[in-house]
Short mmCIF file of C-alpha atoms in Angstrom, two decimals:
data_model
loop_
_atom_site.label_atom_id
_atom_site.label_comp_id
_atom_site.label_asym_id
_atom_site.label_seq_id
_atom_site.Cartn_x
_atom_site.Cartn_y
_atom_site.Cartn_z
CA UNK I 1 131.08 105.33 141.40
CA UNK I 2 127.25 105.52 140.58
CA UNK I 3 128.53 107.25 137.46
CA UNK I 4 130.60 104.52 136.29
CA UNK I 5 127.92 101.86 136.72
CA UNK I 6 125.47 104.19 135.02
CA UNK I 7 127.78 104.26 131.77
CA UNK I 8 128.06 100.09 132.51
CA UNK I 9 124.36 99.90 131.98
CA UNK I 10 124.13 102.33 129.09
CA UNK I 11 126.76 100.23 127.21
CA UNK I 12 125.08 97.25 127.98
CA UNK I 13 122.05 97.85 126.78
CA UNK I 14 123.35 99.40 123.23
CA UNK I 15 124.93 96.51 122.89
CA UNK I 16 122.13 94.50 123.26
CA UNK I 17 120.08 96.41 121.35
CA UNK I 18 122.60 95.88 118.61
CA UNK I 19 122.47 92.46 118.63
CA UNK I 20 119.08 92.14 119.52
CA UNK I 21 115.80 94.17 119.14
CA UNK I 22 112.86 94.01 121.10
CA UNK I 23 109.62 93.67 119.10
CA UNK I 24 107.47 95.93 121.17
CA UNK I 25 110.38 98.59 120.82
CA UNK I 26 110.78 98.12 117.00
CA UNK I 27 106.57 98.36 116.82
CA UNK I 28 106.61 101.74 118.76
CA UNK I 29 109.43 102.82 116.70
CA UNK I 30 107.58 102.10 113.29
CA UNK I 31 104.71 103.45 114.53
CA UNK I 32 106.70 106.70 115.31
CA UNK I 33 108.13 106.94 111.19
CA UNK I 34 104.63 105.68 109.65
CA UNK I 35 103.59 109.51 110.73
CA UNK I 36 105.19 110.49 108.13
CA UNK I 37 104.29 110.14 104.60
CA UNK I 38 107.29 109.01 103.13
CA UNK I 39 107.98 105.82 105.74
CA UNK I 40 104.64 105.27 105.49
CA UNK I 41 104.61 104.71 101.64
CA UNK I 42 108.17 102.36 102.79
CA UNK I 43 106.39 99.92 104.77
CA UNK I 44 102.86 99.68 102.71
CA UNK I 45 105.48 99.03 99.81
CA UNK I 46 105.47 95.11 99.70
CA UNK I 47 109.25 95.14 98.41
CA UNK I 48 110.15 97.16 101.89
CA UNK I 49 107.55 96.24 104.31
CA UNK I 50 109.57 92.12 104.61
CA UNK I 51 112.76 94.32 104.76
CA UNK I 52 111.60 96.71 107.80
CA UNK I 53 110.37 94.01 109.66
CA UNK I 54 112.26 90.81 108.86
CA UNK I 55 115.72 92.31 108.05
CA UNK I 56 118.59 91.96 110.36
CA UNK I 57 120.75 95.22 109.78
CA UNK I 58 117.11 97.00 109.30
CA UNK I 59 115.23 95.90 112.19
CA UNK I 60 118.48 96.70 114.28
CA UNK I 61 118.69 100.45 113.08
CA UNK I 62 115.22 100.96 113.39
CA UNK I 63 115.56 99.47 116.99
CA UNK I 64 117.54 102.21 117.90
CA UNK I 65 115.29 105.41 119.38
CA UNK I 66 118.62 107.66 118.50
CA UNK I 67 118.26 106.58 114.83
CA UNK I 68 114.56 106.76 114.60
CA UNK I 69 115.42 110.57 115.74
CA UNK I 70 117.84 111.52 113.28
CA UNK I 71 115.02 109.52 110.39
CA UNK I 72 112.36 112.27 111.53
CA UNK I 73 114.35 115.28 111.64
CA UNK I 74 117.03 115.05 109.09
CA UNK I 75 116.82 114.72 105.09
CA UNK I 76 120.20 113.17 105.20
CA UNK I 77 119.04 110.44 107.37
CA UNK I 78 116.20 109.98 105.55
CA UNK I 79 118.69 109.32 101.98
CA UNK I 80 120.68 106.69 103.69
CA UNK I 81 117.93 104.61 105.15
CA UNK I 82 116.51 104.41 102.24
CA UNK I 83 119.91 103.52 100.98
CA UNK I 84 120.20 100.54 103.23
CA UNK I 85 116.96 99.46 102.27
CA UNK I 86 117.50 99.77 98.89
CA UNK I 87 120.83 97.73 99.11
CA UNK I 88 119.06 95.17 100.94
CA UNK I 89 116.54 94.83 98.27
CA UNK I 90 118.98 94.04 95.90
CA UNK I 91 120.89 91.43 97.90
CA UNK I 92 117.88 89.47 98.89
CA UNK I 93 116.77 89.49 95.35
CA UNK I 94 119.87 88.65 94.02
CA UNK I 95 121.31 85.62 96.61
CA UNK I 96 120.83 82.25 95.39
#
């Protein structure tokens, strides 16, 4: 039974944390990528740094401690965040 509700509470809280991310969590997690060089030259680059903070689909993935994992180990990762944040660019330049 424990189990069960265990696997309750996980689900609820990545759902929640889909639809809604914490600020302090989102702080620590950006404090965890600016480490490294290349998120660090991300969010000191005014086109990026409104996007990483301010940016729905953004904030949420960077919300996530499983993503913000995958963004320090793997090289893939890395290519389609900066993907997403490229695309995002481009449609909040480009909406009327």
């Amino acid at each position: 039974m424990s189990g069960l509700v265990e696997l309750i509470l996980e689900m609820a809280v990545e759902v929640s944390s889909y639809f809604f991310t914490p600020k302090k969590r989102l702080e620590k997690n950006i404090r965890l990528l600016k480490r490294d060089q290349w998120f660090a030259e991300l969010e000191d680059d005014f086109r990026y740094n409104h996007l990483i903070w301010n940016n729905r689909k953004v904030t949420r993935y960077l919300g996530l401690s499983n993503n913000v994992e995958k963004l320090i180990k793997d090289d893939n990762e890395k290519a389609k965040f900066k993907k997403l944040l490229t695309y995002e660019h481009v449609k909040f330049i480009t909406s009327p």
